[in-house]
PDB file of C-alpha atoms and ligand atoms in Angstrom:
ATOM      1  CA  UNK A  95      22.181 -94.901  21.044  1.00  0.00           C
ATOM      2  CA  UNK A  96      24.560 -94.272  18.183  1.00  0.00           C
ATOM      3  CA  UNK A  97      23.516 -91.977  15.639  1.00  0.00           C
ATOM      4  CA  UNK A  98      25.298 -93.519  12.211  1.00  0.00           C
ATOM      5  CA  UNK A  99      25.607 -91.959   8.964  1.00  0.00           C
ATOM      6  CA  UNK A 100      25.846 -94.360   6.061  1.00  0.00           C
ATOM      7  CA  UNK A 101      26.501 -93.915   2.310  1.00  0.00           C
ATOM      8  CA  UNK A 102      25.775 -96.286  -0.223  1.00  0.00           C
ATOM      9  CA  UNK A 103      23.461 -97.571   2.418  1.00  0.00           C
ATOM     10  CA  UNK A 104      22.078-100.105  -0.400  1.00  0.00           C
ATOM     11  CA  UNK A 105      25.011-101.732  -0.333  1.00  0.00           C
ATOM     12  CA  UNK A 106      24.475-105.661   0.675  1.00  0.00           C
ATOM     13  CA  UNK A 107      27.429-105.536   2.952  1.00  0.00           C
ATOM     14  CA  UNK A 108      26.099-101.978   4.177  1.00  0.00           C
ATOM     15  CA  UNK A 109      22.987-103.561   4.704  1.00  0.00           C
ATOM     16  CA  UNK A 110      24.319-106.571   6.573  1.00  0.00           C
ATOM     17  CA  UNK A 111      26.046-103.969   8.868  1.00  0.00           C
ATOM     18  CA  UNK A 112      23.236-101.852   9.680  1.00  0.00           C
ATOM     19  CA  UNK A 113      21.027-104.646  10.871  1.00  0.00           C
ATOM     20  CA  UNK A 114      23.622-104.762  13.695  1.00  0.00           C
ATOM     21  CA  UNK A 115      23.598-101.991  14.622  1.00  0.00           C
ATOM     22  CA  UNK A 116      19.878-101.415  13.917  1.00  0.00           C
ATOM     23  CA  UNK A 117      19.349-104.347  16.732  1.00  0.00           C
ATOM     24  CA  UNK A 118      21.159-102.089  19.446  1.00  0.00           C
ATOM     25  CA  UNK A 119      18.673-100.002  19.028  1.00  0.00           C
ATOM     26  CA  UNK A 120      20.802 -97.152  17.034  1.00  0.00           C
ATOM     27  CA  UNK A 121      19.426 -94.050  14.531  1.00  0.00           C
ATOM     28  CA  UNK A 122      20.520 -93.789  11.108  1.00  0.00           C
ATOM     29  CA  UNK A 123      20.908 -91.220   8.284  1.00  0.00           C
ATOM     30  CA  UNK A 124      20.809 -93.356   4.992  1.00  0.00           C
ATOM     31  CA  UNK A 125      22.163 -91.891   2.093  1.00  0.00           C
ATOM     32  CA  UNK A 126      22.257 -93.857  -1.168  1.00  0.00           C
ATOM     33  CA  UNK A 127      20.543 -93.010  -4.952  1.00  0.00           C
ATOM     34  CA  UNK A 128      17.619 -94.904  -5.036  1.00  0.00           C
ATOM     35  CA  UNK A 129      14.651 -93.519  -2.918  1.00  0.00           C
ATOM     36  CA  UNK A 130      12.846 -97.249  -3.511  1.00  0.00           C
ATOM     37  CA  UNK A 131      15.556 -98.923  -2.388  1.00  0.00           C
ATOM     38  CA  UNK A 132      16.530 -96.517   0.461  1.00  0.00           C
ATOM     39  CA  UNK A 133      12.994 -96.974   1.235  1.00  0.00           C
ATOM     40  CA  UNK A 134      13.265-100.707   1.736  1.00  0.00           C
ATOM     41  CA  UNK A 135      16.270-101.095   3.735  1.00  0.00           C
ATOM     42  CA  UNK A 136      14.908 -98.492   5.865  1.00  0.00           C
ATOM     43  CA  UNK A 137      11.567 -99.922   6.878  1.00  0.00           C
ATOM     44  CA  UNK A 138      13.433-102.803   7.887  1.00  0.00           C
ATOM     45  CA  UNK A 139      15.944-101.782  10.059  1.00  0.00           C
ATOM     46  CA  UNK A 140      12.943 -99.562  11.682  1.00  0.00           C
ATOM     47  CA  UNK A 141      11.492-103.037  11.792  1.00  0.00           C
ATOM     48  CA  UNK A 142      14.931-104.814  13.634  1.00  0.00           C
ATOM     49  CA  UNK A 143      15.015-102.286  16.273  1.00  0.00           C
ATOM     50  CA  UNK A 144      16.607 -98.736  14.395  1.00  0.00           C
ATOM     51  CA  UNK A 145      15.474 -96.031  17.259  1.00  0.00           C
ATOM     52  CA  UNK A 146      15.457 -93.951  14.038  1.00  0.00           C
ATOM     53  CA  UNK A 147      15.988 -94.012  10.334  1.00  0.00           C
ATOM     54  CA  UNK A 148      16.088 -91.165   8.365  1.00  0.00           C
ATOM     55  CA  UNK A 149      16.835 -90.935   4.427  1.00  0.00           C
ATOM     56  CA  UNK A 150      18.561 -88.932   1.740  1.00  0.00           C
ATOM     57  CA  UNK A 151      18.657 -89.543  -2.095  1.00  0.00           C
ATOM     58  CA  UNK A 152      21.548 -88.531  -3.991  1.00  0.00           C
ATOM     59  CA  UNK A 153      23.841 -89.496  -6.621  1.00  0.00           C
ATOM     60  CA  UNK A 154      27.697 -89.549  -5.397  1.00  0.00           C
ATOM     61  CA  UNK A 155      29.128 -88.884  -8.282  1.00  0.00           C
ATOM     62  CA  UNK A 156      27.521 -84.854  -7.341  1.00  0.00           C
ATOM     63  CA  UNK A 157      30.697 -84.338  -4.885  1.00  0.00           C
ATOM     64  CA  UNK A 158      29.380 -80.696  -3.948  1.00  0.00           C
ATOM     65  CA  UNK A 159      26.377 -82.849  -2.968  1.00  0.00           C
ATOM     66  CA  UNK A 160      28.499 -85.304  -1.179  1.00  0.00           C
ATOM     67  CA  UNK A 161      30.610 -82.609   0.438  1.00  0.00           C
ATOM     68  CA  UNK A 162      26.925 -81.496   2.102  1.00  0.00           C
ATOM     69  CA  UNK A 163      25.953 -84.747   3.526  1.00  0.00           C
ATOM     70  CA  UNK A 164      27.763 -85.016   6.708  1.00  0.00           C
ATOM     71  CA  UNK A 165      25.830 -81.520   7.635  1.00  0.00           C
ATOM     72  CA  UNK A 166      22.676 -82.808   6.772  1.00  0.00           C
ATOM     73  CA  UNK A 167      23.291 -86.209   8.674  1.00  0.00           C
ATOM     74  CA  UNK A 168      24.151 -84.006  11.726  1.00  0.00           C
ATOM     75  CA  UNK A 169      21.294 -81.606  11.591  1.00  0.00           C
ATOM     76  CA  UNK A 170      18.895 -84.763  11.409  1.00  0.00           C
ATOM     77  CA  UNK A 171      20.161 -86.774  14.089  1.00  0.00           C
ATOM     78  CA  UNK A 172      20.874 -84.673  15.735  1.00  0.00           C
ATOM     79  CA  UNK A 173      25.120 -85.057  16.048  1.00  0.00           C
ATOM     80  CA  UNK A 174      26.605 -87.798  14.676  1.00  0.00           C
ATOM     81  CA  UNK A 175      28.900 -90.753  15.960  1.00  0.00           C
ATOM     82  CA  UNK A 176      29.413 -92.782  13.075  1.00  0.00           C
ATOM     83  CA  UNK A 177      30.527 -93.137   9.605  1.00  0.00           C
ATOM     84  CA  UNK A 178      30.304 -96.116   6.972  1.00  0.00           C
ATOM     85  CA  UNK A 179      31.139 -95.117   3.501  1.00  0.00           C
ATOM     86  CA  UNK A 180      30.050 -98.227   1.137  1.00  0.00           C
ATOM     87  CA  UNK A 181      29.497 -96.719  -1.928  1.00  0.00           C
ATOM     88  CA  UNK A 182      31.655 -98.263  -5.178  1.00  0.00           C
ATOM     89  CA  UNK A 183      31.567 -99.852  -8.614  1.00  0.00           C
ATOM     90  CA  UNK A 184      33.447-102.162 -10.416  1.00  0.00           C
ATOM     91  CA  UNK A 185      34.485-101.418 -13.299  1.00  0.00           C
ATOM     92  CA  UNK A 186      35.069-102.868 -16.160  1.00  0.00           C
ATOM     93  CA  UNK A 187      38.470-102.307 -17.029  1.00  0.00           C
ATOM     94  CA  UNK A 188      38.645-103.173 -20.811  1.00  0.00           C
ATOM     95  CA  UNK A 189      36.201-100.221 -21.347  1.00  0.00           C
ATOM     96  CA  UNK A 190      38.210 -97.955 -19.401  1.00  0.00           C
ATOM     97  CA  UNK A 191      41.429 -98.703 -20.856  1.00  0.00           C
ATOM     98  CA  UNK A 192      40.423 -97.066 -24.112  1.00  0.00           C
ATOM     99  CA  UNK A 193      37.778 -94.811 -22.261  1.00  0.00           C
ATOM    100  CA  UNK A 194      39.367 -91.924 -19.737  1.00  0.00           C
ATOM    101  CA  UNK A 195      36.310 -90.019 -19.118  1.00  0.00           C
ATOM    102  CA  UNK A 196      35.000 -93.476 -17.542  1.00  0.00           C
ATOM    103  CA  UNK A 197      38.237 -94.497 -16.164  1.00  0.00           C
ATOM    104  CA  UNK A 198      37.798 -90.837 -13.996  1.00  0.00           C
ATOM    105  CA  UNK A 199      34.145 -91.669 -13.699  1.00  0.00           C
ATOM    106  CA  UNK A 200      35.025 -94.541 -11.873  1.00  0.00           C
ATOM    107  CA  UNK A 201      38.077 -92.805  -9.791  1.00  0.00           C
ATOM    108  CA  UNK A 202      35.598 -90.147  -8.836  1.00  0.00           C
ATOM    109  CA  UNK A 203      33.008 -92.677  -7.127  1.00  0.00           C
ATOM    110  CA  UNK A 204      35.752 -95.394  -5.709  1.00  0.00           C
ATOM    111  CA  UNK A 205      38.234 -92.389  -4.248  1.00  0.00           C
ATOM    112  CA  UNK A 206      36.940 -88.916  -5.128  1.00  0.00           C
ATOM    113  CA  UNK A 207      33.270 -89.068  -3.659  1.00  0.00           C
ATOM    114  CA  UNK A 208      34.560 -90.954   0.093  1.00  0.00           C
ATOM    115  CA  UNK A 209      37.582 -88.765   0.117  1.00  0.00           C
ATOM    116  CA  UNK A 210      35.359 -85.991  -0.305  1.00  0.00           C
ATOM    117  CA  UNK A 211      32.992 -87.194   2.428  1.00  0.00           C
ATOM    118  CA  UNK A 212      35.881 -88.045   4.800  1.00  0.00           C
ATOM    119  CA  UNK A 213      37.446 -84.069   4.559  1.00  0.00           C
ATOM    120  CA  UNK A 214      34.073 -83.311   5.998  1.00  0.00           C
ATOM    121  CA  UNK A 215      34.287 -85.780   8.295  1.00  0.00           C
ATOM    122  CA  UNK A 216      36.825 -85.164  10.070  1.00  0.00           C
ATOM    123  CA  UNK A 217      36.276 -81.619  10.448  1.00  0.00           C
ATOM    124  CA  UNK A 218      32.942 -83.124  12.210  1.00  0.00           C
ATOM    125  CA  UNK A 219      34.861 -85.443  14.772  1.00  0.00           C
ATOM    126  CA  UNK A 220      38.283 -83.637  15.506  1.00  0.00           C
ATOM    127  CA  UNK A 221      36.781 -81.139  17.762  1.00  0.00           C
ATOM    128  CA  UNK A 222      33.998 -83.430  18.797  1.00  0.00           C
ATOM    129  CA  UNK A 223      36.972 -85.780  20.142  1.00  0.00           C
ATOM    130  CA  UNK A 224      35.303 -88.898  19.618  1.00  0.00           C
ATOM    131  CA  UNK A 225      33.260 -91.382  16.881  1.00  0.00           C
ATOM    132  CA  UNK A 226      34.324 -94.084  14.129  1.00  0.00           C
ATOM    133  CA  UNK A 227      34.917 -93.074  10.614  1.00  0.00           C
ATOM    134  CA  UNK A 228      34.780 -96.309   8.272  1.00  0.00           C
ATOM    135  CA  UNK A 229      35.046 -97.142   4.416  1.00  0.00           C
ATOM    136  CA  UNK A 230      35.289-100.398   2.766  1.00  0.00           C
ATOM    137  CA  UNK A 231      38.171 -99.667   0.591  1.00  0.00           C
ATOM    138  CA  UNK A 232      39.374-103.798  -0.715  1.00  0.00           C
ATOM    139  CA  UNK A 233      42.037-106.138  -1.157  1.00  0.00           C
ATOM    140  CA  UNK A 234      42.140-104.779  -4.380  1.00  0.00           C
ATOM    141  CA  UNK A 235      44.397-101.884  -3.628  1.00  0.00           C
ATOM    142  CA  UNK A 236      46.997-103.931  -2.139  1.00  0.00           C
ATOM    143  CA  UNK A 237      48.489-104.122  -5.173  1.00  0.00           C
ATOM    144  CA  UNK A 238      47.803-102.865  -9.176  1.00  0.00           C
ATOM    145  CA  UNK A 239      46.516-105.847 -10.763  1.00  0.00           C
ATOM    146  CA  UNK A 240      46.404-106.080 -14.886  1.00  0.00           C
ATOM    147  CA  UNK A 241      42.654-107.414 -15.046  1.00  0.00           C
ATOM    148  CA  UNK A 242      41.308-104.108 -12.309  1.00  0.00           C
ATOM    149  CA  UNK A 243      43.879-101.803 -12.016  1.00  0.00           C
ATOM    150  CA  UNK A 244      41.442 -98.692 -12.244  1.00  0.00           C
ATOM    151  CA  UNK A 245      39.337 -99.973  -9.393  1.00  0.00           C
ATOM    152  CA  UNK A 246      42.442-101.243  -7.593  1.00  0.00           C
ATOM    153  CA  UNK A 247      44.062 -97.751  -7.563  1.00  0.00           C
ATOM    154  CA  UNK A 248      41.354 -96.021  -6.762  1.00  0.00           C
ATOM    155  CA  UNK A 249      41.072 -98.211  -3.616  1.00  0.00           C
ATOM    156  CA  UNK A 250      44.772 -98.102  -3.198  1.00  0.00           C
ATOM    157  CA  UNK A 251      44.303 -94.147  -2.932  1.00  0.00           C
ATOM    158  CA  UNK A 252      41.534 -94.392  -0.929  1.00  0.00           C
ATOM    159  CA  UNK A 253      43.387 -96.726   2.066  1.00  0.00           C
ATOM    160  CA  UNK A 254      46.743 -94.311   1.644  1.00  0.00           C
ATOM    161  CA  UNK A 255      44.339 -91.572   2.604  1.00  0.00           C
ATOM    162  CA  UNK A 256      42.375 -93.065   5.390  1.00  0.00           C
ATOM    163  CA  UNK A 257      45.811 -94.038   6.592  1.00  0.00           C
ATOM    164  CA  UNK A 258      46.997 -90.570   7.140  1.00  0.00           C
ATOM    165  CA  UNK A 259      43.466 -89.708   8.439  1.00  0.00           C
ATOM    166  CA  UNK A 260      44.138 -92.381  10.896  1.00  0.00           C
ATOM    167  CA  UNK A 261      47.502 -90.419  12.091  1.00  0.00           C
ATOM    168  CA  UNK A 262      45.630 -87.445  12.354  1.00  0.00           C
ATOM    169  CA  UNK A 263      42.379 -88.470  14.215  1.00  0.00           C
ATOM    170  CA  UNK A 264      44.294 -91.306  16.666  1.00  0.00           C
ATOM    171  CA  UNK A 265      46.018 -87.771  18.509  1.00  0.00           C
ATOM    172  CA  UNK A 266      42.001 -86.989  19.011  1.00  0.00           C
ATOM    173  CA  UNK A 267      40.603 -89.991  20.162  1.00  0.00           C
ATOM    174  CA  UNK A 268      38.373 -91.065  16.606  1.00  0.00           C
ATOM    175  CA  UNK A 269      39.268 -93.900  15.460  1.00  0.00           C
ATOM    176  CA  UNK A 270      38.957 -94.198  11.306  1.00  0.00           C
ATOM    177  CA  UNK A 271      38.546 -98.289  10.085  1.00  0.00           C
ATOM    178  CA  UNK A 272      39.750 -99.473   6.178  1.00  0.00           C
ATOM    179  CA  UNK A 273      37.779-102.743   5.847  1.00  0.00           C
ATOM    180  CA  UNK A 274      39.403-104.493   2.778  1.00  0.00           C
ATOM    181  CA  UNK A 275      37.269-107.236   2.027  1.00  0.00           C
ATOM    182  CA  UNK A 276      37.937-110.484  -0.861  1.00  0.00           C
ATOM    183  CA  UNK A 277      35.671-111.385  -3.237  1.00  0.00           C
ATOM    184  CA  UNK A 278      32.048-110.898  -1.908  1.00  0.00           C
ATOM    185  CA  UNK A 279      28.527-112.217  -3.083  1.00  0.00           C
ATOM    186  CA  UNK A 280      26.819-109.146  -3.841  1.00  0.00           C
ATOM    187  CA  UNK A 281      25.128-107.307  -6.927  1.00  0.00           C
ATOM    188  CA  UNK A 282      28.665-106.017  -7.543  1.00  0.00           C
ATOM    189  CA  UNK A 283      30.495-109.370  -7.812  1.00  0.00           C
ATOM    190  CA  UNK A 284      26.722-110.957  -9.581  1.00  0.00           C
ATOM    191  CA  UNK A 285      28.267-111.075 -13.132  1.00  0.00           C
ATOM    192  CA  UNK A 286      31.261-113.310 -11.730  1.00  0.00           C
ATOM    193  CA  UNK A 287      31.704-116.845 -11.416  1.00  0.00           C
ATOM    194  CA  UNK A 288      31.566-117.830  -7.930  1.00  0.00           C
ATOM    195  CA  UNK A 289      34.704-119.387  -6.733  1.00  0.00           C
ATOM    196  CA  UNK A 290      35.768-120.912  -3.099  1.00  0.00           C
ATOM    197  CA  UNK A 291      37.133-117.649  -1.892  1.00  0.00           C
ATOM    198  CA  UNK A 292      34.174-115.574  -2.110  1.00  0.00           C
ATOM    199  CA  UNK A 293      32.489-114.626   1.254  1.00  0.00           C
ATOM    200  CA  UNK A 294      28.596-113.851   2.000  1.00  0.00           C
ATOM    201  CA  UNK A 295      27.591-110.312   2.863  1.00  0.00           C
ATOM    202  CA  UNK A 296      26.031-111.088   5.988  1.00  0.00           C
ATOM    203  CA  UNK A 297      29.613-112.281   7.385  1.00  0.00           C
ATOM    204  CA  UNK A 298      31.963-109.463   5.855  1.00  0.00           C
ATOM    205  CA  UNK A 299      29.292-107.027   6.891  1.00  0.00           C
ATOM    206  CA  UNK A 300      29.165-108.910  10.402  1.00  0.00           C
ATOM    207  CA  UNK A 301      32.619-107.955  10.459  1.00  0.00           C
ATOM    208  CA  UNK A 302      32.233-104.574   9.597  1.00  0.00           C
ATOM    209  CA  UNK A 303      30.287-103.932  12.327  1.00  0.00           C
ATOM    210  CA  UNK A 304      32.064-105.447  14.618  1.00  0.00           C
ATOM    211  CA  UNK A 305      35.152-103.258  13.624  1.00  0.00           C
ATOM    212  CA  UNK A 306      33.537 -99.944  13.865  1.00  0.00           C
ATOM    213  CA  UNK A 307      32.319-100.883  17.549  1.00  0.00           C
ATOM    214  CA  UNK A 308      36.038-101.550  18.546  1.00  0.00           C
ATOM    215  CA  UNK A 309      37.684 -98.705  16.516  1.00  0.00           C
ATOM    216  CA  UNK A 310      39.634-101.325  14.634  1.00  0.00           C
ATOM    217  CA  UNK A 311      42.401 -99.757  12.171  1.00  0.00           C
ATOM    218  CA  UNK A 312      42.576-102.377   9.212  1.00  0.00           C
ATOM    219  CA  UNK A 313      40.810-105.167   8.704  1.00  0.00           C
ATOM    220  CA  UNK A 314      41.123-108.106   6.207  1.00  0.00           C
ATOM    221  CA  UNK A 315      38.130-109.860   5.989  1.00  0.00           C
ATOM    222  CA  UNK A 316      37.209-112.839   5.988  1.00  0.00           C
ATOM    223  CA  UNK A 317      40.440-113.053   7.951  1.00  0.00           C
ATOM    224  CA  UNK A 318      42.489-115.137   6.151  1.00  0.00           C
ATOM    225  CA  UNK A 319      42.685-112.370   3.410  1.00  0.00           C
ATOM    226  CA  UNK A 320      45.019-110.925   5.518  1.00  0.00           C
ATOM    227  CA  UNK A 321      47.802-113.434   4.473  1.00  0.00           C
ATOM    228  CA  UNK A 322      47.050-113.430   1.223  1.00  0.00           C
ATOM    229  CA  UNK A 323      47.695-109.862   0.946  1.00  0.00           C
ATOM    230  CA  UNK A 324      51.020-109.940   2.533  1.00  0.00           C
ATOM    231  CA  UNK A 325      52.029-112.697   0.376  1.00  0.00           C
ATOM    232  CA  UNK A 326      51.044-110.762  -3.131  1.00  0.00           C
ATOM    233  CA  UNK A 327      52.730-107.850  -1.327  1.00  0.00           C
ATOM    234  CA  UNK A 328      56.244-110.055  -1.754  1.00  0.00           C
ATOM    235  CA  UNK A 329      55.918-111.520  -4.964  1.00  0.00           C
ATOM    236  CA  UNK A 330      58.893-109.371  -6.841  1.00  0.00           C
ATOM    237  CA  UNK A 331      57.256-107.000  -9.535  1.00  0.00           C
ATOM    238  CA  UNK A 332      58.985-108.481 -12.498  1.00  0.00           C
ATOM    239  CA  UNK A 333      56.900-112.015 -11.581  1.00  0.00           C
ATOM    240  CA  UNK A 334      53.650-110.060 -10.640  1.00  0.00           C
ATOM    241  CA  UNK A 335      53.987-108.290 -13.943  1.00  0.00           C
ATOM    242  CA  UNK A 336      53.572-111.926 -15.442  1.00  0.00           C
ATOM    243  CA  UNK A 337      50.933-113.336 -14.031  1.00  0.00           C
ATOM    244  CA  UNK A 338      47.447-113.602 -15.398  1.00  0.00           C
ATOM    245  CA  UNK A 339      45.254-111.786 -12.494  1.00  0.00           C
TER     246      UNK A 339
HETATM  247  N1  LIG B 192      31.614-107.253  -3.393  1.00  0.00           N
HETATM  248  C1  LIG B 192      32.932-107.376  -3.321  1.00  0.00           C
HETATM  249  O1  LIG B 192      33.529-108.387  -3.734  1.00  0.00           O
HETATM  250  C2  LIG B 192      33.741-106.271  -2.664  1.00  0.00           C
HETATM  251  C3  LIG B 192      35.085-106.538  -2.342  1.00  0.00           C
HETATM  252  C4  LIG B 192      35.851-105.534  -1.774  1.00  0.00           C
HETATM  253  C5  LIG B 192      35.292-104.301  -1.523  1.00  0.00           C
HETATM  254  N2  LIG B 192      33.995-104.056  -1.850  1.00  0.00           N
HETATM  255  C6  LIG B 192      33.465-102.720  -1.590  1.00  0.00           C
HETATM  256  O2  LIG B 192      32.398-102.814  -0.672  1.00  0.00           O
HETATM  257  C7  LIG B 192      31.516-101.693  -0.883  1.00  0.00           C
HETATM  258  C8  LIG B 192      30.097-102.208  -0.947  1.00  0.00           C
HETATM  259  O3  LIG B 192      29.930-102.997  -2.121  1.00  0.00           O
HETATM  260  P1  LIG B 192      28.931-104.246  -2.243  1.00  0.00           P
HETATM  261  O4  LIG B 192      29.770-105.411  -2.541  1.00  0.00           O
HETATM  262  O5  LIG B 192      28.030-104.270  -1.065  1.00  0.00           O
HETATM  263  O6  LIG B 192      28.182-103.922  -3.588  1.00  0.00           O
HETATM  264  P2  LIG B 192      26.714-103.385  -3.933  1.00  0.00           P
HETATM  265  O7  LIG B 192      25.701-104.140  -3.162  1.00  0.00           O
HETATM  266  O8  LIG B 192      26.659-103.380  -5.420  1.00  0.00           O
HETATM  267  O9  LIG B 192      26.746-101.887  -3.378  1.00  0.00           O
HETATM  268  C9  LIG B 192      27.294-100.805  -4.079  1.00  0.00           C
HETATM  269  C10 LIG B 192      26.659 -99.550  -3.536  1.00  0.00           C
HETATM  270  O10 LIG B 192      27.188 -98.401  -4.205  1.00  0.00           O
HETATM  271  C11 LIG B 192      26.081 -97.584  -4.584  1.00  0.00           C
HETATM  272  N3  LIG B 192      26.388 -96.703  -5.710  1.00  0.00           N
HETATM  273  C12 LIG B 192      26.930 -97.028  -6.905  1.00  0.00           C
HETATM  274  N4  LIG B 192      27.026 -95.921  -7.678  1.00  0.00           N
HETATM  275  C13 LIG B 192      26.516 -94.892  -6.953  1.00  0.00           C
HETATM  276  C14 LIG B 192      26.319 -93.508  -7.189  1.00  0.00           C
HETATM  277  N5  LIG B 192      26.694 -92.937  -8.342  1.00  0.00           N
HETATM  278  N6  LIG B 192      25.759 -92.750  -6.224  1.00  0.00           N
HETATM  279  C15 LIG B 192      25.370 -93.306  -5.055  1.00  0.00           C
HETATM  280  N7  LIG B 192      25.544 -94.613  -4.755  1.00  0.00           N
HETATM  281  C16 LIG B 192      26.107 -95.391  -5.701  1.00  0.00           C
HETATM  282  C17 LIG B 192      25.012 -98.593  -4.960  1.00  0.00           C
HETATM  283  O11 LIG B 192      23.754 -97.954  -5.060  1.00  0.00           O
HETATM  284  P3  LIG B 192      22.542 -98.678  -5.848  1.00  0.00           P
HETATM  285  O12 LIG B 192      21.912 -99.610  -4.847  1.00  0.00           O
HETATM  286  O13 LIG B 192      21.655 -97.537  -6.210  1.00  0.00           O
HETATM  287  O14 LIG B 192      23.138 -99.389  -7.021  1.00  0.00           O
HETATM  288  C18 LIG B 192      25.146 -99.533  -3.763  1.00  0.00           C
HETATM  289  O15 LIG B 192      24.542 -98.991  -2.611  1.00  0.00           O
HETATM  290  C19 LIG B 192      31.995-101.002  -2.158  1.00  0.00           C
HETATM  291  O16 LIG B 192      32.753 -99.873  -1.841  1.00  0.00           O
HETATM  292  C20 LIG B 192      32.878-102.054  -2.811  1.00  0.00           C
HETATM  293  O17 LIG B 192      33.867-101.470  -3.642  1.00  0.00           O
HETATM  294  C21 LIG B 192      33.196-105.016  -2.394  1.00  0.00           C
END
């Protein structure tokens, strides 16, 4: 039995995830800022097979309240194996590009609030010498983008960190995933028009799952993502500059 700490465990792709996991038979520590909600996702994962479920309200944007929740995940369950941090907004950039106490608003829950949770983290699983840390960073930081730049380098801080993290941890035997999915259909995504590329949340969080249970560094998903990135990665600033994305 793993005992898995998630945040922003409302998520749709957390959700997706969990039921996984949940149908292995693990225990989880739910954090996310609607008790109703909370409520709901946890009666069913009880209900797939969770050997325990335990939740926590709170508002990430509180870091000193973020910075407490890997001790409180431990205490409950007892130790803790796992950790998906799901937890973001998207923004909406016109507003923030006239608005800087939203602009930081938004930095704070997309970079400051997982970075915040992943310091305690890893003081958790260094000396333990083993477990998963995970966060579902997005294609999004590959590169700054006119139309979501403030999401985009917020995500783009958040994957330079976990790579470090990743340096650190691999000497101790913890392996830390960044899970940079496409477009996805969930609330997040609801207010945009659905193209071709966008994926379900059952198969990007299929794929989450899958990549904390092999300790998988980073992950594109759905796959093909992967070559799109390395193809915006080459495009020579002075054309990216110029084009309308
Ligand atoms: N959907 C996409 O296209 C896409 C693509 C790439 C990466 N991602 C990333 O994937 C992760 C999961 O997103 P999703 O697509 O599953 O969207 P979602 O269903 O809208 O989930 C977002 C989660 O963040 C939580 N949240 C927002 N503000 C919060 C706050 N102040 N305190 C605590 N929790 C807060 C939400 O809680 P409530 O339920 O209370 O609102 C919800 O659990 C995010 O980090 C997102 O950036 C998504």
């Amino acid at each position: 039995m793993r005992r898995i700490l998630i945040t922003g465990a409302t998520s749709a792709i957390a959700q997706e995830a969990a039921k996984h996991f949940a149908a292995e038979g693990d225990a989880f520590f739910l954090v996310g800022r609607d008790p109703d909600k909370l409520a709901a996702v946890a009666d069913d994962l009880r209900a797939r097979g969770a050997a325990d479920v335990a939740t926590a309200a709170a508002d990430l944007l509180d870091l000193t309240r973020c910075s407490r929740l890997i001790g409180e995940a431990v205490e409950r369950l007892g130790g803790l194996d796992m950790l998906l941090v799901a937890q973001g907004t998207l923004p909406d950039q016109a507003e923030c590009e006239v608005d800087p106490a939203l602009t930081l608003r938004e930095f704070s829950l997309n970079a400051m609030s997982p970075i915040t949770l992943l310091i305690r983290a890893a003081t958790h699983f260094e000396p333990q010498g083993s477990g998963c840390i995970a966060v579902i960073p997005s294609m999004a930081g590959v590169r700054g983008r006119r139309s979501n730049y403030v999401y985009g380098a917020a995500k783009a801080a958040l994957s330079t960190f976990l790579e470090g993290l990743r340096s650190r941890m691999g000497d101790v035997g913890v392996s830390v995933v960044d899970i940079r999915p496409g477009f996805v259909d969930t609330p997040m995504t609801a207010h945009l028009a659905k193209k071709t590329l966008f994926a379900s949340a059952a198969t990007v969080g299929e794929r989450v799952y899958r990549s904390m249970v092999a300790g998988d560094a980073v992950v594109y998903t759905p796959w093909f993502w992967r070559w799109i990135a390395l193809v915006i990665q080459l495009v020579p600033r002075s054309i990216f500059a110029k084009l309308p994305i």
